[in-house]
Coordinates of C-alpha atoms and ligand atoms in Angstrom, one line a residue:
M26 CA -5.2 5.1 20.7
K27 CA -5.9 7.7 23.3
S28 CA -8.7 9.9 22.2
S29 CA -11.8 7.8 23.1
N30 CA -13.4 10.9 24.4
K31 CA -14.2 11.8 20.8
F32 CA -17.3 9.6 21.1
K33 CA -18.9 11.2 24.1
F34 CA -21.9 12.1 22.1
V35 CA -22.8 8.5 21.3
G36 CA -26.1 8.4 23.1
K37 CA -29.7 7.7 22.3
R38 CA -29.3 8.3 18.6
Q39 CA -27.3 5.1 18.5
I40 CA -30.5 3.1 18.9
A41 CA -32.2 5.1 16.2
V42 CA -29.4 4.4 13.7
F43 CA -29.3 0.7 14.5
A44 CA -33.0 0.5 13.9
A45 CA -32.6 2.4 10.6
S46 CA -29.8 0.1 9.5
A47 CA -32.0 -2.9 10.2
L48 CA -34.5 -1.6 7.7
L49 CA -31.9 -1.5 4.9
P50 CA -33.0 -3.5 2.0
L51 CA -31.2 -6.8 1.7
S52 CA -30.6 -7.9 -1.8
S53 CA -30.4 -11.5 -0.8
I54 CA -30.6 -14.3 -3.3
A55 CA -31.0 -17.4 -1.2
A56 CA -30.2 -19.9 -3.9
S57 CA -26.6 -20.6 -5.0
Q58 CA -25.6 -19.2 -8.3
P59 CA -24.4 -21.4 -11.2
P60 CA -20.7 -21.2 -11.7
A61 CA -19.6 -18.7 -14.4
D62 CA -17.7 -19.8 -17.5
P63 CA -14.0 -18.8 -17.1
D64 CA -13.6 -18.5 -20.9
T65 CA -16.1 -15.7 -21.5
E66 CA -14.6 -12.4 -22.5
Q67 CA -16.2 -10.8 -19.4
A68 CA -14.5 -13.3 -17.0
Q69 CA -11.2 -12.9 -18.7
R70 CA -11.4 -9.1 -18.4
G71 CA -12.4 -9.6 -14.8
A72 CA -9.2 -11.7 -14.2
Y73 CA -7.1 -8.8 -15.5
L74 CA -9.0 -6.3 -13.4
A75 CA -8.6 -8.4 -10.3
R76 CA -4.9 -8.3 -10.8
A77 CA -4.9 -4.6 -11.2
G78 CA -6.8 -4.4 -7.8
N79 CA -4.5 -7.1 -6.3
C80 CA -7.5 -8.8 -4.8
M81 CA -5.5 -12.0 -4.5
G82 CA -2.8 -10.3 -2.5
C83 CA -5.0 -9.8 0.5
H84 CA -7.5 -12.6 0.0
T85 CA -4.8 -15.3 0.1
T86 CA -2.8 -16.3 3.1
R87 CA 0.9 -17.3 2.8
G88 CA 1.0 -20.8 1.2
G89 CA -2.8 -20.9 1.1
K90 CA -5.3 -21.4 -1.7
P91 CA -5.8 -18.3 -3.9
Y92 CA -8.8 -16.2 -3.0
A93 CA -9.7 -18.5 -0.1
G94 CA -8.8 -15.7 2.4
G95 CA -7.3 -16.2 5.9
R96 CA -4.6 -13.6 5.6
V97 CA -4.2 -11.6 8.8
L98 CA -3.9 -7.9 8.4
K99 CA -2.6 -6.1 11.5
T100 CA -3.8 -2.5 12.2
P101 CA -3.9 -0.3 15.2
F102 CA -7.6 -1.2 15.5
G103 CA -7.0 -4.9 15.7
E104 CA -6.3 -7.9 13.5
F105 CA -8.5 -8.4 10.4
V106 CA -8.8 -11.7 8.6
S107 CA -9.5 -11.5 4.9
P108 CA -12.6 -13.5 3.9
N109 CA -12.9 -16.4 1.4
I110 CA -14.1 -14.9 -1.9
T111 CA -14.2 -18.1 -3.9
P112 CA -17.7 -19.2 -5.0
D113 CA -18.2 -21.8 -2.2
N114 CA -21.7 -21.7 -1.0
E115 CA -21.1 -22.1 2.8
T116 CA -17.7 -20.3 3.3
G117 CA -17.3 -18.1 0.3
I118 CA -19.4 -15.9 -2.0
G119 CA -21.3 -18.8 -3.7
R120 CA -24.7 -17.4 -2.9
W121 CA -23.9 -13.9 -3.8
G122 CA -25.4 -12.2 -6.9
E123 CA -23.9 -9.3 -8.9
E124 CA -25.8 -6.8 -6.8
D125 CA -24.4 -8.1 -3.5
F126 CA -20.9 -7.9 -5.0
W127 CA -21.6 -4.3 -6.1
Q128 CA -22.8 -3.4 -2.6
A129 CA -19.5 -4.7 -1.2
L130 CA -17.1 -3.1 -3.7
H131 CA -18.9 0.1 -4.2
Y132 CA -20.6 0.8 -0.9
G133 CA -18.6 -1.4 1.5
K134 CA -21.5 -3.4 2.7
G135 CA -21.7 -7.1 3.4
R136 CA -24.3 -9.3 2.0
D137 CA -26.3 -9.1 5.3
G138 CA -26.3 -5.3 5.0
S139 CA -23.6 -4.8 7.7
Y140 CA -20.8 -2.3 7.2
L141 CA -17.5 -3.6 6.1
Y142 CA -14.2 -2.4 7.7
P143 CA -12.2 -0.1 5.5
V144 CA -9.1 -2.4 5.7
F145 CA -10.9 -3.7 2.6
P146 CA -10.1 -0.7 0.5
Y147 CA -13.6 -0.1 -0.8
T148 CA -12.9 3.5 -0.1
E149 CA -10.9 3.4 -3.3
Y150 CA -12.7 0.7 -5.1
T151 CA -15.8 2.8 -5.0
K152 CA -14.4 4.6 -8.1
V153 CA -14.6 1.3 -10.1
T154 CA -17.4 1.3 -12.8
R155 CA -20.3 -1.1 -12.5
Q156 CA -19.1 -2.8 -15.7
D157 CA -15.7 -3.5 -14.3
A158 CA -17.1 -4.7 -11.0
D159 CA -19.4 -7.1 -12.8
A160 CA -16.5 -8.4 -14.8
I161 CA -14.5 -9.0 -11.6
F162 CA -17.5 -10.8 -10.1
A163 CA -17.8 -13.0 -13.2
Y164 CA -14.2 -13.9 -12.8
L165 CA -14.5 -14.8 -9.1
R166 CA -17.6 -16.9 -9.9
S167 CA -15.6 -18.8 -12.4
L168 CA -13.0 -20.0 -9.9
S169 CA -13.3 -23.4 -8.3
P170 CA -15.1 -23.1 -5.0
I171 CA -12.9 -23.7 -2.0
A172 CA -14.4 -24.7 1.3
Q173 CA -12.4 -22.8 3.9
S174 CA -13.8 -21.0 6.8
N175 CA -11.4 -18.4 8.3
P176 CA -11.1 -17.3 11.9
P177 CA -13.0 -14.1 12.9
H178 CA -11.4 -10.7 13.1
K179 CA -9.9 -9.8 16.5
I180 CA -10.9 -6.2 16.7
S181 CA -10.0 -4.2 19.8
A182 CA -12.7 -2.4 21.7
P183 CA -14.3 0.0 21.0
Y184 CA -13.8 -0.5 17.3
D185 CA -15.8 -3.7 17.1
N186 CA -18.9 -1.7 16.7
Q187 CA -21.1 -1.1 13.7
F188 CA -22.2 2.2 15.0
L189 CA -18.7 3.6 15.1
L190 CA -18.3 2.3 11.6
F191 CA -21.4 4.1 10.6
L192 CA -20.0 7.3 11.9
W193 CA -16.7 6.7 10.3
R194 CA -18.4 6.3 7.0
T195 CA -20.4 9.4 7.4
W196 CA -17.3 11.4 8.0
Y197 CA -14.7 9.8 5.8
F198 CA -16.3 7.7 3.1
K199 CA -17.6 9.1 -0.1
E200 CA -19.0 6.6 -2.6
G201 CA -18.9 7.4 -6.3
V202 CA -17.6 6.0 -9.6
Y203 CA -14.7 7.9 -11.2
E204 CA -15.8 10.8 -13.3
P205 CA -13.5 11.6 -16.2
D206 CA -12.0 15.1 -16.4
G207 CA -13.0 16.5 -19.8
S208 CA -10.0 18.8 -19.9
Q209 CA -7.5 15.9 -19.8
S210 CA -6.6 13.2 -22.4
D211 CA -8.2 9.8 -22.3
E212 CA -4.9 8.4 -21.4
W213 CA -4.6 10.6 -18.3
N214 CA -8.1 9.8 -17.3
R215 CA -7.4 6.1 -17.6
G216 CA -4.3 6.5 -15.5
N217 CA -6.2 8.5 -12.9
Y218 CA -9.0 5.8 -12.8
L219 CA -6.4 3.0 -12.2
V220 CA -4.4 4.9 -9.6
Q221 CA -7.3 6.2 -7.6
G222 CA -9.6 3.2 -8.1
L223 CA -8.5 -0.4 -8.5
G224 CA -4.8 0.3 -7.9
H225 CA -5.7 1.7 -4.5
C226 CA -2.4 3.5 -4.2
N227 CA -4.1 5.9 -1.7
A228 CA -4.5 3.0 0.7
C229 CA -0.8 3.3 1.5
H230 CA 0.5 6.5 0.0
T231 CA -2.0 8.9 1.7
P232 CA -1.6 10.1 5.3
R233 CA -4.2 8.7 7.7
N234 CA -5.6 10.3 10.8
V235 CA -6.0 8.6 14.2
W236 CA -9.2 7.0 12.9
G237 CA -7.3 5.3 10.1
A238 CA -9.1 7.5 7.6
S239 CA -7.0 8.8 4.7
Q240 CA -6.7 12.5 4.6
D241 CA -7.6 14.9 1.9
D242 CA -4.0 15.4 0.7
K243 CA -4.2 12.4 -1.6
L244 CA -0.9 10.5 -2.3
A245 CA 1.1 12.9 -0.1
G246 CA 2.8 10.0 1.7
G247 CA 1.9 8.1 4.8
E248 CA 2.9 5.5 7.3
I249 CA 1.3 2.2 6.5
M250 CA -0.9 1.2 9.5
G251 CA 0.5 -1.7 11.5
T252 CA 3.9 -1.7 9.9
Y253 CA 7.0 0.5 10.1
W254 CA 7.0 1.2 6.4
Y255 CA 6.5 4.7 5.1
A256 CA 4.9 5.0 1.6
P257 CA 6.5 8.2 0.2
S258 CA 4.7 11.1 -1.3
L259 CA 3.9 10.6 -5.0
I260 CA 3.7 14.4 -5.4
S261 CA 6.8 15.9 -3.7
P262 CA 10.1 16.0 -5.5
R263 CA 11.8 15.3 -2.2
E264 CA 10.1 11.9 -2.0
A265 CA 8.8 9.8 -4.8
G266 CA 7.1 12.5 -6.9
M267 CA 7.8 11.8 -10.5
G268 CA 7.2 15.1 -12.2
E269 CA 10.7 15.1 -13.6
W270 CA 10.8 11.5 -14.7
S271 CA 10.1 10.3 -18.2
V272 CA 6.9 8.3 -18.7
D273 CA 9.0 5.4 -19.9
E274 CA 11.1 5.4 -16.7
I275 CA 8.0 5.5 -14.5
A276 CA 6.5 2.6 -16.4
K277 CA 9.7 0.7 -16.1
L278 CA 10.0 1.1 -12.3
L279 CA 6.4 0.1 -11.8
S280 CA 6.4 -2.9 -14.2
T281 CA 9.8 -4.3 -13.4
G282 CA 10.5 -3.0 -9.9
V283 CA 13.9 -1.5 -10.8
T284 CA 15.5 1.2 -12.9
D285 CA 19.1 2.5 -13.0
H286 CA 18.2 5.0 -10.3
A287 CA 15.5 3.5 -8.2
V288 CA 14.3 0.2 -6.8
T289 CA 11.1 -0.9 -5.1
S290 CA 11.3 -2.7 -1.8
G291 CA 9.1 -4.2 0.9
P292 CA 5.3 -3.7 0.4
M293 CA 5.9 -1.8 -2.9
A294 CA 7.9 -4.7 -4.3
T295 CA 5.0 -7.0 -3.4
I296 CA 2.5 -4.7 -5.2
V297 CA 4.8 -4.7 -8.3
R298 CA 5.2 -8.5 -8.2
Q299 CA 1.5 -9.4 -7.5
S300 CA -0.2 -6.7 -9.5
L301 CA 1.5 -3.9 -11.5
Q302 CA 3.7 -6.1 -13.6
Y303 CA 0.6 -7.7 -15.2
L304 CA -0.9 -4.4 -16.4
S305 CA -1.0 -4.1 -20.2
K306 CA 1.5 -1.7 -21.8
E307 CA -1.3 0.8 -22.5
D308 CA -2.6 0.8 -18.9
M309 CA 0.9 1.0 -17.5
R310 CA 1.6 4.0 -19.8
A311 CA -1.6 5.6 -18.8
M312 CA -0.7 5.2 -15.1
A313 CA 2.7 6.7 -15.7
V314 CA 1.3 9.7 -17.6
Y315 CA -1.0 10.4 -14.7
L316 CA 1.7 10.0 -12.1
Q317 CA 4.0 12.2 -14.0
S318 CA 1.3 14.9 -14.0
L319 CA 0.9 14.6 -10.2
G320 CA 4.6 15.1 -9.4
E321 CA 5.5 18.7 -8.8
K322 CA 8.5 20.0 -10.5
R323 CA 11.5 20.7 -8.3
G324 CA 11.4 24.4 -9.3
E325 CA 13.2 27.0 -7.2
E326 CA 13.0 24.9 -4.0
A327 CA 16.5 24.7 -2.6
P328 CA 17.3 21.7 -0.4
K329 CA 17.8 22.7 3.2
K330 CA 21.5 22.8 3.9
T331 CA 21.7 23.4 7.6
S332 CA 22.2 20.8 10.3
P333 CA 21.3 21.7 13.8
M334 CA 24.2 20.0 15.6
P335 CA 27.2 19.9 13.4
E336 CA 29.4 18.3 16.1
R337 CA 27.1 15.4 16.6
V338 CA 26.8 15.0 12.9
S339 CA 30.6 14.8 12.4
K340 CA 30.9 12.3 15.3
Y341 CA 28.2 10.1 13.7
L342 CA 29.7 10.3 10.3
A343 CA 33.1 9.4 11.6
L344 CA 31.6 6.3 13.3
G345 CA 29.5 5.4 10.3
K346 CA 32.1 5.5 7.6
P347 CA 34.1 2.4 8.7
V348 CA 30.8 0.4 9.1
Y349 CA 29.9 1.4 5.5
E350 CA 33.3 0.5 4.1
K351 CA 33.3 -2.9 5.8
H352 CA 29.7 -4.0 5.2
C353 CA 28.1 -1.9 2.4
Q354 CA 30.7 -0.6 0.0
E355 CA 31.2 -3.8 -2.0
C356 CA 27.7 -3.5 -3.4
H357 CA 26.8 0.2 -3.1
G358 CA 30.2 1.5 -4.2
K359 CA 32.8 3.7 -2.7
S360 CA 30.8 6.9 -3.4
G361 CA 27.4 5.3 -3.0
E362 CA 27.1 5.1 -6.8
G363 CA 25.7 1.6 -6.9
V364 CA 25.6 -0.6 -10.0
P365 CA 22.9 0.4 -12.5
G366 CA 20.0 -2.0 -12.4
I367 CA 21.7 -4.3 -9.9
Y368 CA 22.6 -2.4 -6.7
P369 CA 20.7 0.9 -6.1
P370 CA 22.8 4.0 -5.7
L371 CA 22.6 5.6 -2.3
A372 CA 24.1 8.9 -3.3
G373 CA 21.3 11.2 -4.4
N374 CA 18.7 8.5 -3.6
R375 CA 15.5 10.1 -2.3
N376 CA 14.5 7.0 -0.4
V377 CA 17.6 7.4 1.7
T378 CA 17.3 11.1 2.4
M379 CA 13.6 11.6 2.9
T380 CA 12.3 12.8 6.2
S381 CA 11.1 9.4 7.3
S382 CA 14.1 7.1 7.9
H383 CA 11.9 4.0 8.5
N384 CA 12.4 2.4 5.1
T385 CA 16.2 2.9 5.1
I386 CA 16.5 1.4 8.6
R387 CA 14.3 -1.5 7.6
S388 CA 16.4 -2.2 4.5
V389 CA 19.5 -2.5 6.7
L390 CA 17.8 -4.6 9.4
Y391 CA 16.0 -7.0 7.2
G392 CA 17.6 -6.7 3.8
G393 CA 15.3 -7.3 0.9
F394 CA 14.7 -8.2 -2.7
P395 CA 13.3 -6.2 -5.5
P396 CA 10.3 -8.0 -7.0
V397 CA 10.8 -11.0 -9.3
T398 CA 9.1 -9.8 -12.5
A399 CA 9.2 -10.8 -16.2
G400 CA 11.3 -7.7 -16.8
N401 CA 13.8 -8.6 -14.0
P402 CA 13.5 -12.3 -13.4
R403 CA 16.6 -12.7 -11.1
P404 CA 16.9 -9.6 -8.9
Y405 CA 20.0 -9.2 -6.7
G406 CA 19.2 -9.0 -3.0
M407 CA 20.4 -7.2 0.0
P408 CA 21.4 -9.3 3.0
P409 CA 19.8 -8.6 6.4
F410 CA 22.2 -7.0 9.0
Q411 CA 20.1 -7.3 12.1
H412 CA 22.3 -10.1 13.5
I413 CA 25.6 -8.9 12.0
I414 CA 25.9 -5.4 13.4
R415 CA 24.5 -3.8 16.5
D416 CA 21.8 -1.2 16.6
N417 CA 24.2 1.6 17.3
E418 CA 26.3 0.7 14.3
I419 CA 23.1 0.6 12.2
A420 CA 22.3 4.1 13.5
W421 CA 25.7 5.3 12.6
V422 CA 25.8 3.8 9.1
V423 CA 22.3 5.0 8.3
S424 CA 23.2 8.5 9.5
Y425 CA 26.3 8.3 7.4
I426 CA 24.6 7.4 4.1
R427 CA 21.9 10.1 4.8
N428 CA 24.7 12.7 5.2
T429 CA 27.5 12.0 2.8
W430 CA 28.1 12.3 -1.0
G431 CA 25.9 15.4 -1.0
N432 CA 23.0 13.7 0.8
L433 CA 21.3 15.5 3.6
G434 CA 19.0 14.0 6.2
S435 CA 18.4 13.9 9.9
L436 CA 20.6 11.7 12.1
V437 CA 19.1 8.4 13.2
S438 CA 19.4 7.1 16.8
P439 CA 19.8 3.5 18.1
E440 CA 16.4 3.9 19.7
E441 CA 14.8 4.6 16.3
V442 CA 16.5 1.5 14.9
D443 CA 15.1 -0.6 17.8
A444 CA 11.6 0.9 17.3
S445 CA 11.7 -0.3 13.6
R446 CA 12.0 -3.9 14.6
G447 CA 9.0 -6.3 14.5
N448 CA 6.1 -6.1 12.2
E449 CA 8.1 -7.6 9.4
F450 CA 5.9 -7.2 6.2
Ligands
HEC9 C1 -5.7 -4.6 1.7 C2 -6.4 -5.8 1.7 C3 -7.5 -6.1 0.7 C4 -7.6 -6.0 -0.6 C5 -6.5 -5.4 -1.5 C6 -8.8 -6.5 -1.1 N1 -9.6 -6.9 0.0 FE1 -11.4 -7.7 -0.1 N2 -11.5 -7.6 2.0 C7 -10.4 -7.4 2.8 C8 -10.9 -7.6 4.2 C9 -10.0 -7.5 5.4 C10 -12.2 -7.9 4.2 C11 -13.2 -8.1 5.4 C12 -13.8 -6.8 5.7 C13 -14.8 -6.9 6.8 O1 -15.1 -8.0 7.3 O2 -15.4 -5.9 7.3 C14 -12.6 -7.9 2.7 C15 -13.9 -8.1 2.3 C16 -14.2 -8.3 1.0 C17 -15.5 -8.8 0.5 C18 -16.7 -9.0 1.4 C19 -16.8 -10.5 1.6 C20 -17.7 -11.0 2.7 O3 -17.8 -12.2 2.9 O4 -18.4 -10.1 3.3 C21 -15.5 -8.9 -0.9 C22 -16.6 -9.3 -1.8 C23 -14.1 -8.5 -1.2 N3 -13.4 -8.2 -0.1 C24 -13.6 -8.5 -2.6 C25 -12.4 -8.0 -2.9 C26 -12.1 -7.7 -4.3 C27 -12.9 -8.0 -5.5 C28 -10.8 -7.1 -4.3 C29 -10.0 -6.6 -5.4 C30 -10.7 -5.6 -6.3 C31 -10.4 -7.0 -2.9 N4 -11.4 -7.6 -2.1 C32 -9.2 -6.5 -2.4 C33 -9.2 -7.1 2.4 C34 -8.8 -6.7 1.1
HEC10 C1 0.6 -1.9 0.4 C2 1.0 -0.5 0.4 C3 1.3 0.1 -0.9 C4 0.4 0.2 -2.0 C5 -1.0 -0.3 -2.2 C6 1.1 1.0 -3.0 N1 2.4 1.4 -2.5 FE1 3.8 2.4 -3.5 N2 5.1 2.2 -2.0 C7 4.8 1.6 -0.8 C8 6.0 1.7 0.1 C9 6.1 1.1 1.5 C10 7.0 2.3 -0.6 C11 8.4 2.6 -0.1 C12 9.3 1.5 -0.5 C13 10.0 1.6 -1.8 O1 10.6 2.7 -2.1 O2 9.8 0.8 -2.7 C14 6.4 2.6 -1.9 C15 7.1 3.3 -2.9 C16 6.6 3.7 -4.1 C17 7.2 4.4 -5.1 C18 8.7 4.9 -5.1 C19 9.6 3.8 -5.5 C20 11.1 4.3 -5.4 O3 11.9 3.5 -4.9 O4 11.4 5.4 -5.9 C21 6.4 4.6 -6.2 C22 6.6 5.4 -7.5 C23 5.1 4.0 -5.8 N3 5.3 3.5 -4.6 C24 3.9 4.1 -6.6 C25 2.8 3.4 -6.2 C26 1.6 3.3 -7.1 C27 1.5 4.0 -8.4 C28 0.7 2.6 -6.4 C29 -0.7 2.2 -6.9 C30 -0.8 1.5 -8.2 C31 1.3 2.1 -5.2 N4 2.5 2.7 -5.1 C32 0.6 1.4 -4.3 C33 3.6 1.0 -0.4 C34 2.5 0.8 -1.3
HEC11 C1 25.3 -8.0 -1.3 C2 25.1 -6.6 -1.8 C3 24.6 -5.6 -0.8 C4 25.2 -5.2 0.4 C5 26.4 -5.8 1.1 C6 24.4 -4.2 0.9 N1 23.4 -3.9 0.1 FE1 22.0 -2.4 0.4 N2 20.9 -3.1 -1.2 C7 21.3 -4.1 -2.1 C8 20.2 -4.4 -3.0 C9 20.2 -5.5 -4.1 C10 19.2 -3.5 -2.7 C11 17.8 -3.5 -3.3 C12 16.9 -4.3 -2.3 C13 15.4 -4.2 -2.4 O1 14.9 -3.8 -3.4 O2 14.7 -4.6 -1.4 C14 19.7 -2.7 -1.6 C15 18.9 -1.7 -1.0 C16 19.4 -0.8 0.0 C17 18.7 0.3 0.4 C18 17.3 0.8 -0.1 C19 17.5 1.7 -1.2 C20 16.2 2.2 -1.8 O3 16.3 2.9 -2.9 O4 15.2 1.9 -1.3 C21 19.5 0.9 1.4 C22 19.2 2.2 2.2 C23 20.7 0.1 1.5 N3 20.6 -1.0 0.6 C24 21.7 0.4 2.4 C25 22.8 -0.5 2.6 C26 23.7 -0.4 3.7 C27 23.7 0.7 4.8 C28 24.5 -1.5 3.7 C29 25.6 -1.9 4.7 C30 25.2 -2.0 6.1 C31 24.1 -2.3 2.5 N4 23.0 -1.7 1.9 C32 24.7 -3.5 2.1 C33 22.5 -4.8 -2.0 C34 23.4 -4.7 -1.0

């Protein structure tokens, strides 16, 4: 991060703001709360909503106790550790009341009034209604308390500063519950509420600026901070826009992780496995209706058909073809046609040709599995190639699949392959 000069104006006003924030009312309830009954209708609805928000995904470390936190989230601003949100009095949210929880989810404020870091996607959860928030709280309160204290965040200077966080919020955070659009159907509004709110799709699919704030072009595609994954645009027909898909097919991809034409991988496979597959049929349909409406139609737009350096292209293609035939063809087919529902096609696959080649490189380096879901219980996997073929061969084969069978994408260099290593999700 280079532009620390942006904060030159941080001066005397800092003190004033700190003083002001010290006066914020603290809605503290000192006594511990009695545990909530898990069988109430409210707690059960909360369990469902917590799935839709994938709270467990971040608040559980690999092999750890659900909701007890401890998962490390790497970002360019440092390493954040998710807190324990089980109702333990000392290490969790045992002493929290409904209002404290609302302050966290809706305003991004901790129980002591401090500002929370937006790695916790309250920037999206702020759209959630009070009623839904209370239900999630009732569910969390009904869990067995787990005593587990987690290590502190390791935030790089200067970001470990409540004042910067205050400025950040002033610029980039707008609190507010979702307001239905009267000109649209209830189903569309429900889908919008889920996508923009609990589903926090923007947390990954919206471009971020150097301050880690998501930009105004919602769902237009973005690099996921701290990883080399690119979450494609959910609007553009060149990426993952679904304007031309049927509602059923969108729902199938998001609830089972695969369709005949597409497959989810990496962080998206995780979201499908941990969260989206549990959505009710009605909610999944609503989400699909909304996503379909977001996707622009392909229209007149002709794919760009020029390549700047034809000689280099033909050289790369000649080098990549034998690598493909030796290592990839048995699954993805002679003409990149794949096997429906088992091996994704590479011909005409937008994930392969989109501008960012990160995901394709990562698929080849690390392999991967579509998510295990009720609708696809035994997915076929792709083996990792990082120890089988060298970086330059990976560059050739990726360039090859991006530029054959009618596909068109930029060439990929061995340096780009190397840069994609590390940060395994
Ligand atoms: C992308 C990861 C991520 C997701 C998803 C997520 N959280 Fe968090 N959450 C965090 C992190 C990291 C923090 C710590 C923020 C800080 O300390 O500033 C946090 C903080 C919190 C806090 C404040 C706890 C405290 O001790 O101050 C609550 C409450 C909370 N999350 C609840 C939830 C709920 C409910 C959901 C689902 C609707 C959820 N979180 C989803 C990462 C996440
Ligand atoms: C943790 C980050 C993350 C979140 C949260 C997330 N996505 Fe994704 N998504 C990705 C990544 C990375 C990819 C690219 C990998 C792939 O194609 O599966 C992706 C791909 C997709 C695709 C294209 C799949 C394909 O292969 O054509 C769709 C559609 C999608 N996401 C929808 C959503 C929706 C809807 C939500 C919210 C409910 C969401 N995503 C939330 C990271 C995320
Ligand atoms: C054993 C069968 C198998 C072999 C061999 C194989 N793949 Fe795959 N490939 C798969 C499967 C299964 C997936 C879906 C994985 C996932 O969802 O993470 C996949 C996914 C991919 C994707 C991501 C597609 C998308 O829509 O996101 C790319 C790109 C890819 N493979 C390229 C290759 C290349 C290049 C090779 C050779 C170096 C290769 N594969 C070899 C089975 C295979």
